[in-house]
Amino acid sequence: MRIMHEHDRLDTLRHSMAHVMAEAVLELFPGTQIAIGPAIENGFYYDFDLPRPLVNEDLETITEKMKAIIVRNLAFERKVITRSEARELFKDQVYKLELLDAIEEGEEVSIYSLGEFTDLCRGPHVESTKELRSDAFKLMNIAGAYWRGKETNPMLTRIYGTAWSNAKELRLYMQHLEDVEKRDHRKLGRDLDLFSLHEEAGPGLVYWHPNGARIRQEIENFWRAEHYANGYEMVYTPHIGKSWLWETSGHLGFYKEGMYPSMEMDNADYYIKPMNCPFHIMIYNNSKRSYRDLPFRWAELGTVYRYEKAGTMHGLLRVRGFTQDDAHLFVTPDQMEEEIAEVLRFSLYMLKSFGFSDIAAYLSTRPEKAVGDPKRWDDATEALRRAIEKEGLSYEVDEGGGAFYGPKIDLKIKDAIGREWQLSTVQFDFNEPERFDMTFVDRDGTEKRPYMIHRALLGSLERFFGVLIEHYAGAFPPWLAPEQIKVIPVSDAYDEYARSVVSELKKAGLRASGDYSDNRMNAKIRTAQNLKIPYMVILGEREKESNGVSVRYRTGRQENSIALGSFIKQVQATVAAKAQLS
RNA sequence: GCCAAAAUAGCUCAGGGGUAGAGCGGCUCACUCGUAAUGAGCAGGUCAAGGGUUCGAUUCCCUUUUUUGGCUCCA
């Protein structure tokens, strides 16, 4: 007998659960048109065209109905039928008829029946609802979804559910969701006073508060130092440019709807920048370039603005104004491969410095519509592939998934609870060097076209910050923590000693402050703990007498009456190592 | 942009056709404290905005804005 993998088994169970839900919805809402209902990660969904919109209370009713169906111990019966039989069977189900048309000639058409409910379906399913547990599923939410995912198609009502083998697994999953909620960067951003967004001042535009700005400064300082150390130069470029620039780059032709609208001045249209690259090209084209000058590696923390559709914004993760950790490499064809490998190595180094070690690559190749010589595409794509392989990364190929102007590598990291986030991107560009007529004079005295590579390692600082907050659940490692040390005198009799300790800590380059409120020590600790400050220094009679400190770590660990100097050294070492408290 | 839900104090939330409530936070005072909340008092709101229904709207209706969960998009 074939042993089914756990994954397949759960998928089957979830898919069957989707059928049970469809049966329940059809019983409760006669006349409903049903579309598709697959298993997905953690559960299932089914899309319906319902006689009326659903409200949240309906989920309870549907849940009860599903439980009633499950206890009926109905069998899932598979049958292979002909096309015309299927057409007759689903004559009132317009979406099923459309799906039927999409099944290729020669492929068999199968249906599954569950009680009164019959669905066009490839299967597989569990044998009977006996195998489903009515205490191991939960309907999660109602959402709109376009039929077949196309914006021009009608909007259907999608019901999402989660389903597991047993009640315990469901409970664990619900706990996981709670954990995710606790990590939500929007909540932590408020609680830790890191950033804010203001509807009255413009949606999708981020305000970095002092605490958030501290973290950003640390990230930026590290980023700049590493870029200089890796052969990059910094540039600064304007935030707006005349329409000439964007016509030449092609942005006005291809991406105008993604740009903030123009402003007119002195009979010219200016646009706020959605990308930094045309500006970097202006610097390149400012002089005649020789092959001896190349490669150029120019980096900029460039703030760009893009018009994201109203419904798509999400905290820091999807915003309208953001700062890319951008760089452009202008290289000769024979430098390309080494440069790509180097960018990838650098990228991995940067990500690992922030505690991300589980990294996967995605290689996107030439799409149908593309600019540039196919030979160059092949060369570039192979260079990207070799670079990935050289770094020993696991990768997937997205055939035809590249931008029209060049192939790319995206890197995705996994955070502390296993969620994937795309951060780095390395993209070839065969478009802009043409459009801006970029050249360099080669060894043989002729003018040639340089290769151009766009790359962002962290993506954007806003998005990266959001990911970091969720990754660390707000408990930043000391090198990033906005406040590293809270000095807590046990009563105001020790405020003076506390001030002298704070002053020593600051002299040592550490971020520290004292809590001189009239709260009790317990309350001060609680406050500091809730702010996830890595170190708490407790000062009372014992410490004052011995001229030492007692340390309470964020983790709960304690070290009593140690010398201030050795504490400082220890913190400095942790900061220098960019280590997390364990 | 589309579907649905939501918007009440800085935060979390209760309430409800007749002048607005709690906890936390803030401020003031008392307490002088040893590893996750000392006590008391005070202040704080055009109930998102605009329009309508009504004798009267924060409450009901409409529009707009924003937010949330999805869909689409993401150069």
Short mmCIF file of C-alpha atoms in Angstrom, two decimals, chain A residues 102-538:
data_model
loop_
_atom_site.label_atom_id
_atom_site.label_comp_id
_atom_site.label_asym_id
_atom_site.label_seq_id
_atom_site.Cartn_x
_atom_site.Cartn_y
_atom_site.Cartn_z
CA ALA A 102 -10.73 24.51 -19.94
CA ILE A 103 -10.19 20.76 -19.50
CA GLU A 104 -8.13 19.58 -22.44
CA GLU A 105 -9.53 17.13 -24.96
CA GLY A 106 -8.57 13.59 -24.10
CA GLU A 107 -8.29 14.30 -20.40
CA GLU A 108 -10.87 12.50 -18.35
CA VAL A 109 -13.63 14.46 -16.69
CA SER A 110 -14.26 13.36 -13.13
CA ILE A 111 -16.87 14.34 -10.62
CA TYR A 112 -17.11 13.82 -6.91
CA SER A 113 -20.40 13.47 -5.13
CA LEU A 114 -20.95 14.14 -1.48
CA GLY A 115 -24.56 13.55 -0.54
CA GLU A 116 -26.62 15.87 -2.70
CA PHE A 117 -23.62 17.87 -3.77
CA THR A 118 -21.68 17.03 -6.89
CA ASP A 119 -18.61 18.93 -7.97
CA LEU A 120 -16.48 18.87 -11.05
CA CYS A 121 -13.21 17.85 -9.50
CA ARG A 122 -9.97 16.07 -10.18
CA GLY A 123 -9.69 14.87 -6.60
CA PRO A 124 -8.38 13.14 -4.64
CA HIS A 125 -10.60 13.16 -1.59
CA VAL A 126 -10.89 11.31 1.66
CA GLU A 127 -13.22 8.32 1.43
CA SER A 128 -15.85 9.63 3.75
CA THR A 129 -16.57 12.56 6.03
CA LYS A 130 -15.79 10.07 8.81
CA GLU A 131 -12.16 11.03 8.22
CA LEU A 132 -12.89 14.70 8.83
CA ARG A 133 -12.94 16.13 12.33
CA SER A 134 -15.56 18.72 13.12
CA ASP A 135 -13.37 20.06 15.93
CA ALA A 136 -10.31 20.49 13.72
CA PHE A 137 -11.44 23.15 11.29
CA LYS A 138 -12.38 26.80 11.54
CA LEU A 139 -13.77 29.23 9.00
CA MET A 140 -11.45 32.21 9.11
CA ASN A 141 -12.69 35.05 6.96
CA ILE A 142 -14.72 36.27 4.04
CA ALA A 143 -12.95 38.01 1.18
CA GLY A 144 -13.59 39.16 -2.33
CA ALA A 145 -11.72 37.43 -5.12
CA TYR A 146 -11.88 37.90 -8.87
CA TRP A 147 -13.03 34.91 -10.88
CA ARG A 148 -9.84 33.29 -12.10
CA GLY A 149 -7.86 36.12 -10.55
CA LYS A 150 -8.55 38.55 -13.36
CA GLU A 151 -9.33 42.13 -12.45
CA THR A 152 -11.87 42.42 -15.25
CA ASN A 153 -13.82 39.35 -14.14
CA PRO A 154 -16.68 39.39 -11.66
CA MET A 155 -15.84 39.51 -7.98
CA LEU A 156 -16.79 36.37 -6.10
CA THR A 157 -17.10 35.78 -2.38
CA ARG A 158 -14.32 33.67 -1.03
CA ILE A 159 -14.54 31.92 2.31
CA TYR A 160 -11.23 30.90 3.86
CA GLY A 161 -10.97 28.10 6.36
CA THR A 162 -8.21 26.31 8.17
CA ALA A 163 -8.30 22.56 8.69
CA TRP A 164 -6.12 20.04 10.49
CA SER A 165 -5.96 16.38 11.36
CA ASN A 166 -7.10 16.91 14.92
CA ALA A 167 -8.14 19.53 17.44
CA LYS A 168 -4.67 19.82 18.91
CA GLU A 169 -3.12 20.76 15.58
CA LEU A 170 -5.83 23.34 15.10
CA ARG A 171 -5.10 24.75 18.53
CA LEU A 172 -1.38 24.95 17.77
CA TYR A 173 -2.13 26.75 14.54
CA MET A 174 -4.38 29.25 16.32
CA GLN A 175 -1.55 29.84 18.80
CA HIS A 176 0.79 30.43 15.90
CA LEU A 177 -1.60 33.06 14.56
CA GLU A 178 -1.56 34.75 17.96
CA ASP A 179 2.21 34.79 17.87
CA VAL A 180 2.09 36.35 14.42
CA GLU A 181 -0.27 38.99 15.76
CA LYS A 182 2.04 39.80 18.65
CA ARG A 183 4.86 40.34 16.19
CA ASP A 184 2.83 42.63 13.97
CA HIS A 185 5.13 45.54 13.19
CA ARG A 186 2.22 47.96 13.17
CA LYS A 187 1.35 47.12 16.76
CA LEU A 188 4.98 47.02 17.89
CA GLY A 189 5.64 50.26 16.01
CA ARG A 190 3.06 51.93 18.24
CA ASP A 191 3.97 50.17 21.48
CA LEU A 192 7.69 50.81 21.11
CA ASP A 193 7.15 54.28 19.64
CA LEU A 194 9.09 53.47 16.46
CA PHE A 195 7.10 55.03 13.63
CA SER A 196 3.70 56.26 12.57
CA LEU A 197 1.57 56.91 9.51
CA HIS A 198 -0.92 59.76 9.27
CA GLU A 199 -4.03 59.64 7.17
CA GLU A 200 -4.48 63.40 7.34
CA ALA A 201 -0.95 63.95 6.08
CA GLY A 202 -1.03 61.32 3.34
CA PRO A 203 -1.45 57.55 3.43
CA GLY A 204 1.52 55.29 2.88
CA LEU A 205 4.03 57.91 4.03
CA VAL A 206 6.17 56.93 6.98
CA TYR A 207 7.18 59.04 9.97
CA TRP A 208 10.23 57.64 11.75
CA HIS A 209 10.11 58.49 15.45
CA PRO A 210 13.32 58.97 17.47
CA ASN A 211 13.39 55.28 18.48
CA GLY A 212 12.84 54.11 14.91
CA ALA A 213 15.34 56.64 13.63
CA ARG A 214 17.99 55.30 16.02
CA ILE A 215 17.57 51.87 14.51
CA ARG A 216 17.61 53.26 10.99
CA GLN A 217 20.80 55.18 11.75
CA GLU A 218 22.50 51.98 12.91
CA ILE A 219 21.38 50.18 9.79
CA GLU A 220 22.51 53.03 7.55
CA ASN A 221 25.88 53.43 9.28
CA PHE A 222 26.58 49.75 8.91
CA TRP A 223 25.35 49.78 5.33
CA ARG A 224 27.56 52.73 4.32
CA ALA A 225 30.66 51.37 6.01
CA GLU A 226 30.24 48.02 4.29
CA HIS A 227 29.65 49.63 0.92
CA TYR A 228 32.81 51.69 1.15
CA ALA A 229 34.66 48.59 2.27
CA ASN A 230 33.34 46.73 -0.78
CA GLY A 231 34.37 49.18 -3.45
CA TYR A 232 31.26 51.31 -3.73
CA GLU A 233 31.03 55.09 -3.89
CA MET A 234 28.10 57.07 -2.55
CA VAL A 235 26.14 59.51 -4.66
CA TYR A 236 23.28 61.85 -3.86
CA THR A 237 20.74 62.79 -6.49
CA PRO A 238 17.64 65.04 -6.68
CA HIS A 239 14.13 63.99 -5.77
CA ILE A 240 12.49 65.43 -8.86
CA GLY A 241 13.38 65.63 -12.52
CA LYS A 242 11.91 67.09 -15.71
CA SER A 243 9.75 64.99 -17.97
CA TRP A 244 12.69 64.69 -20.40
CA LEU A 245 14.41 62.39 -17.93
CA TRP A 246 11.41 60.10 -17.52
CA GLU A 247 10.57 60.08 -21.20
CA THR A 248 14.11 59.06 -21.97
CA SER A 249 14.18 56.37 -19.28
CA GLY A 250 10.86 55.01 -20.50
CA HIS A 251 9.08 55.38 -17.18
CA LEU A 252 6.50 57.81 -18.58
CA GLY A 253 5.78 55.34 -21.33
CA PHE A 254 5.55 52.21 -19.23
CA TYR A 255 4.81 53.18 -15.64
CA LYS A 256 3.13 56.55 -15.66
CA GLU A 257 0.18 55.26 -13.61
CA GLY A 258 2.64 54.25 -10.91
CA MET A 259 4.13 57.73 -10.65
CA TYR A 260 2.93 60.74 -8.70
CA PRO A 261 1.46 63.24 -11.15
CA SER A 262 3.55 66.04 -12.60
CA MET A 263 4.04 69.52 -11.25
CA GLU A 264 4.53 72.38 -13.61
CA MET A 265 7.18 75.03 -13.22
CA ASP A 266 8.81 77.39 -15.77
CA ASN A 267 6.91 75.73 -18.61
CA ALA A 268 8.30 72.32 -17.76
CA ASP A 269 6.75 69.26 -16.14
CA TYR A 270 8.60 67.84 -13.16
CA TYR A 271 8.02 64.40 -11.69
CA ILE A 272 8.96 63.10 -8.27
CA LYS A 273 11.23 60.11 -8.71
CA PRO A 274 9.91 56.55 -8.63
CA MET A 275 13.45 55.22 -9.20
CA ASN A 276 16.99 56.44 -8.78
CA CYS A 277 18.55 54.91 -11.86
CA PRO A 278 18.09 57.73 -14.39
CA PHE A 279 19.90 60.07 -12.03
CA HIS A 280 22.83 57.72 -11.66
CA ILE A 281 22.97 57.46 -15.42
CA MET A 282 23.12 61.27 -15.63
CA ILE A 283 26.26 61.12 -13.52
CA TYR A 284 27.70 58.40 -15.74
CA ASN A 285 26.97 60.35 -18.89
CA ASN A 286 28.47 63.50 -17.46
CA SER A 287 31.91 62.42 -18.72
CA LYS A 288 33.38 60.32 -21.45
CA ARG A 289 34.06 56.95 -19.79
CA SER A 290 36.95 54.63 -20.47
CA TYR A 291 37.10 50.87 -19.97
CA ARG A 292 39.87 51.73 -17.49
CA ASP A 293 37.29 53.48 -15.24
CA LEU A 294 34.88 50.59 -15.11
CA PRO A 295 33.35 49.08 -13.10
CA PHE A 296 31.51 51.91 -11.37
CA ARG A 297 29.57 50.94 -8.27
CA TRP A 298 27.41 53.81 -7.17
CA ALA A 299 25.15 53.52 -4.19
CA GLU A 300 22.52 55.79 -2.74
CA LEU A 301 19.94 55.54 -0.02
CA GLY A 302 17.50 57.07 -2.44
CA THR A 303 14.00 57.98 -1.38
CA VAL A 304 11.45 57.32 -4.09
CA TYR A 305 7.70 57.77 -4.35
CA ARG A 306 5.35 55.49 -6.21
CA TYR A 307 1.61 55.63 -6.49
CA GLU A 308 0.49 52.35 -4.96
CA LYS A 309 -3.19 51.55 -5.40
CA ALA A 310 -5.32 52.58 -2.44
CA GLY A 311 -6.14 49.06 -1.26
CA THR A 312 -2.62 47.72 -1.37
CA MET A 313 -0.87 49.63 1.39
CA HIS A 314 0.15 47.75 4.52
CA GLY A 315 2.05 49.30 7.42
CA LEU A 316 5.71 49.62 6.52
CA LEU A 317 5.63 46.68 4.15
CA ARG A 318 3.85 48.40 1.30
CA VAL A 319 4.09 52.19 1.25
CA ARG A 320 4.08 55.08 -1.19
CA GLY A 321 7.32 56.71 -0.15
CA PHE A 322 10.37 54.64 0.66
CA THR A 323 14.12 54.65 0.69
CA GLN A 324 15.81 52.06 -1.46
CA ASP A 325 19.27 50.88 -0.54
CA ASP A 326 19.99 51.25 -4.19
CA ALA A 327 23.12 50.87 -6.25
CA HIS A 328 23.93 50.69 -9.92
CA LEU A 329 26.86 48.88 -11.38
CA PHE A 330 28.17 49.94 -14.76
CA VAL A 331 30.50 47.28 -16.06
CA THR A 332 32.19 46.04 -19.22
CA PRO A 333 30.86 42.77 -20.60
CA ASP A 334 33.88 40.81 -19.38
CA GLN A 335 33.52 42.22 -15.85
CA MET A 336 29.90 41.24 -15.62
CA GLU A 337 30.22 37.76 -14.24
CA GLU A 338 32.60 38.60 -11.46
CA GLU A 339 30.53 41.63 -10.48
CA ILE A 340 27.37 39.57 -10.24
CA ALA A 341 29.05 36.98 -8.07
CA GLU A 342 30.40 39.72 -5.88
CA VAL A 343 27.01 41.43 -5.51
CA LEU A 344 25.44 38.16 -4.50
CA ARG A 345 28.17 37.41 -1.97
CA PHE A 346 27.82 40.93 -0.53
CA SER A 347 24.07 40.58 -0.37
CA LEU A 348 24.28 37.33 1.58
CA TYR A 349 26.81 38.84 3.95
CA MET A 350 24.52 41.81 4.67
CA LEU A 351 21.45 39.63 5.25
CA LYS A 352 23.37 37.32 7.55
CA SER A 353 24.55 40.30 9.57
CA PHE A 354 20.94 40.90 10.47
CA GLY A 355 20.44 37.37 11.66
CA PHE A 356 18.91 35.89 8.51
CA SER A 357 20.50 32.61 7.58
CA ASP A 358 17.79 30.75 5.70
CA ILE A 359 18.06 32.33 2.28
CA ALA A 360 16.73 31.13 -1.06
CA ALA A 361 17.21 32.54 -4.56
CA TYR A 362 14.74 33.01 -7.40
CA LEU A 363 16.07 33.41 -10.91
CA SER A 364 13.74 35.12 -13.38
CA THR A 365 14.42 34.67 -17.06
CA ARG A 366 13.50 36.34 -20.35
CA PRO A 367 9.79 37.07 -20.81
CA GLU A 368 7.93 37.02 -24.14
CA LYS A 369 8.17 40.74 -24.61
CA ALA A 370 11.69 41.86 -23.93
CA VAL A 371 14.16 44.43 -25.11
CA GLY A 372 17.78 43.72 -25.88
CA ASP A 373 19.81 41.20 -27.81
CA PRO A 374 18.89 37.58 -26.87
CA LYS A 375 22.59 36.72 -26.71
CA ARG A 376 23.08 39.30 -23.97
CA TRP A 377 20.04 37.89 -22.15
CA ASP A 378 21.55 34.42 -22.27
CA ASP A 379 24.94 35.62 -21.09
CA ALA A 380 23.42 37.60 -18.24
CA THR A 381 21.05 34.84 -17.19
CA GLU A 382 23.86 32.30 -17.14
CA ALA A 383 26.06 34.66 -15.16
CA LEU A 384 23.28 34.97 -12.60
CA ARG A 385 22.80 31.23 -12.48
CA ARG A 386 26.51 30.56 -12.01
CA ALA A 387 26.68 33.14 -9.24
CA ILE A 388 23.81 31.44 -7.38
CA GLU A 389 25.43 28.05 -7.78
CA LYS A 390 28.79 29.35 -6.68
CA GLU A 391 27.24 30.55 -3.44
CA GLY A 392 25.60 27.16 -3.01
CA LEU A 393 22.11 28.65 -2.71
CA SER A 394 19.02 26.64 -3.38
CA TYR A 395 17.06 28.35 -6.12
CA GLU A 396 13.99 28.19 -8.28
CA VAL A 397 13.73 29.40 -11.83
CA ASP A 398 10.83 31.56 -12.85
CA GLU A 399 10.82 31.02 -16.60
CA GLY A 400 9.78 34.20 -18.37
CA GLY A 401 9.42 35.99 -15.05
CA GLY A 402 12.06 38.63 -15.65
CA ALA A 403 11.30 42.29 -16.29
CA PHE A 404 11.10 43.30 -19.94
CA TYR A 405 14.48 44.99 -19.57
CA GLY A 406 16.52 42.17 -18.08
CA PRO A 407 16.81 38.97 -16.01
CA LYS A 408 17.04 39.12 -12.25
CA ILE A 409 17.77 37.30 -9.02
CA ASP A 410 15.59 37.87 -6.00
CA LEU A 411 16.61 36.65 -2.58
CA LYS A 412 14.06 35.60 -0.02
CA ILE A 413 14.82 35.13 3.65
CA LYS A 414 12.93 33.22 6.28
CA ASP A 415 12.20 35.04 9.52
CA ALA A 416 12.22 33.72 13.07
CA ILE A 417 8.87 32.00 12.63
CA GLY A 418 9.45 30.68 9.15
CA ARG A 419 7.73 33.30 7.02
CA GLU A 420 9.37 34.23 3.70
CA TRP A 421 10.15 37.80 2.77
CA GLN A 422 11.71 39.03 -0.43
CA LEU A 423 14.48 41.49 0.28
CA SER A 424 17.41 41.61 -2.14
CA THR A 425 17.05 42.01 -5.85
CA VAL A 426 19.73 42.04 -8.53
CA GLN A 427 18.49 43.06 -11.96
CA PHE A 428 20.09 43.42 -15.33
CA ASP A 429 18.99 46.34 -17.43
CA PHE A 430 19.38 46.23 -21.21
CA ASN A 431 16.91 49.07 -21.63
CA GLU A 432 18.25 52.19 -20.03
CA PRO A 433 21.83 52.04 -21.36
CA GLU A 434 20.26 52.09 -24.85
CA ARG A 435 17.77 54.81 -24.09
CA PHE A 436 20.39 57.07 -22.53
CA ASP A 437 22.96 56.07 -25.14
CA MET A 438 25.52 55.15 -22.49
CA THR A 439 28.96 54.30 -23.76
CA PHE A 440 32.51 53.66 -22.75
CA VAL A 441 35.62 53.72 -24.92
CA ASP A 442 37.08 50.27 -25.09
CA ARG A 443 40.70 49.15 -25.46
CA ASP A 444 40.40 49.23 -29.24
CA GLY A 445 39.25 52.85 -29.26
CA THR A 446 35.64 52.11 -30.21
CA GLU A 447 32.63 53.10 -28.19
CA LYS A 448 30.74 50.27 -26.57
CA ARG A 449 27.66 49.88 -24.46
CA PRO A 450 28.24 49.11 -20.77
CA TYR A 451 26.20 46.54 -18.87
CA MET A 452 24.03 48.01 -16.19
CA ILE A 453 22.93 46.21 -13.02
CA HIS A 454 20.42 47.52 -10.50
CA ARG A 455 20.60 46.06 -7.05
CA ALA A 456 19.07 46.59 -3.65
CA LEU A 457 20.26 44.43 -0.78
CA LEU A 458 17.79 45.26 1.94
CA GLY A 459 15.11 46.32 -0.54
CA SER A 460 13.81 49.44 1.08
CA LEU A 461 14.59 50.67 4.56
CA GLU A 462 10.91 50.94 5.43
CA ARG A 463 10.07 47.42 4.36
CA PHE A 464 13.27 46.03 5.84
CA PHE A 465 12.49 47.75 9.13
CA GLY A 466 9.03 46.18 9.13
CA VAL A 467 10.50 42.74 8.50
CA LEU A 468 13.15 43.25 11.22
CA ILE A 469 10.52 44.27 13.76
CA GLU A 470 8.54 41.11 13.05
CA HIS A 471 11.64 38.92 12.92
CA TYR A 472 12.83 40.07 16.35
CA ALA A 473 9.28 40.59 17.67
CA GLY A 474 10.50 44.04 18.73
CA ALA A 475 13.30 42.60 20.91
CA PHE A 476 16.17 44.01 18.89
CA PRO A 477 19.69 42.82 19.43
CA PRO A 478 21.71 45.36 21.41
CA TRP A 479 23.47 46.84 18.39
CA LEU A 480 20.09 47.88 16.97
CA ALA A 481 18.11 48.54 20.14
CA PRO A 482 17.08 52.21 20.28
CA GLU A 483 17.75 52.19 24.01
CA GLN A 484 20.33 49.66 25.08
CA ILE A 485 20.40 50.13 28.83
CA LYS A 486 17.85 51.40 31.32
CA VAL A 487 19.36 52.45 34.61
CA ILE A 488 16.97 51.88 37.48
CA PRO A 489 17.66 53.36 40.93
CA VAL A 490 15.65 51.45 43.55
CA SER A 491 14.64 54.73 45.14
CA ASP A 492 15.41 58.38 44.61
CA ALA A 493 18.17 58.15 47.20
CA TYR A 494 20.22 56.54 44.43
CA ASP A 495 19.29 58.89 41.60
CA GLU A 496 22.60 60.64 41.91
CA TYR A 497 24.59 57.43 41.64
CA ALA A 498 22.36 56.40 38.73
CA ARG A 499 23.14 59.64 36.92
CA SER A 500 26.85 59.02 37.26
CA VAL A 501 26.43 55.47 35.90
CA VAL A 502 24.36 56.75 32.95
CA SER A 503 27.04 59.27 32.23
CA GLU A 504 29.73 56.55 32.23
CA LEU A 505 27.66 54.37 29.92
CA LYS A 506 27.15 57.24 27.52
CA LYS A 507 30.86 58.03 27.58
CA ALA A 508 31.42 54.42 26.55
CA GLY A 509 29.26 55.05 23.48
CA LEU A 510 26.23 53.16 24.75
CA ARG A 511 22.62 54.25 24.53
CA ALA A 512 21.44 54.54 28.12
CA SER A 513 19.12 56.57 30.27
CA GLY A 514 17.86 56.52 33.85
CA ASP A 515 14.35 55.99 35.13
CA TYR A 516 13.97 58.73 37.74
CA SER A 517 10.21 58.44 38.03
CA ASP A 518 8.70 57.99 41.49
CA ASN A 519 7.59 54.48 40.58
CA ARG A 520 8.72 51.49 42.56
CA MET A 521 11.58 49.47 41.20
CA ASN A 522 9.24 46.68 40.15
CA ALA A 523 7.24 49.07 38.02
CA LYS A 524 10.40 50.52 36.46
CA ILE A 525 11.55 47.02 35.54
CA ARG A 526 8.17 46.23 34.09
CA THR A 527 8.22 49.37 31.96
CA ALA A 528 11.71 48.67 30.65
CA GLN A 529 10.83 45.03 30.04
CA ASN A 530 7.76 45.99 28.04
CA LEU A 531 9.90 48.32 25.95
CA LYS A 532 12.15 45.30 25.33
CA ILE A 533 15.26 47.16 26.45
CA PRO A 534 18.11 44.60 26.44
CA TYR A 535 19.81 45.56 29.72
CA MET A 536 18.45 46.92 32.98
CA VAL A 537 20.95 48.17 35.51
CA ILE A 538 19.55 48.12 39.05
#
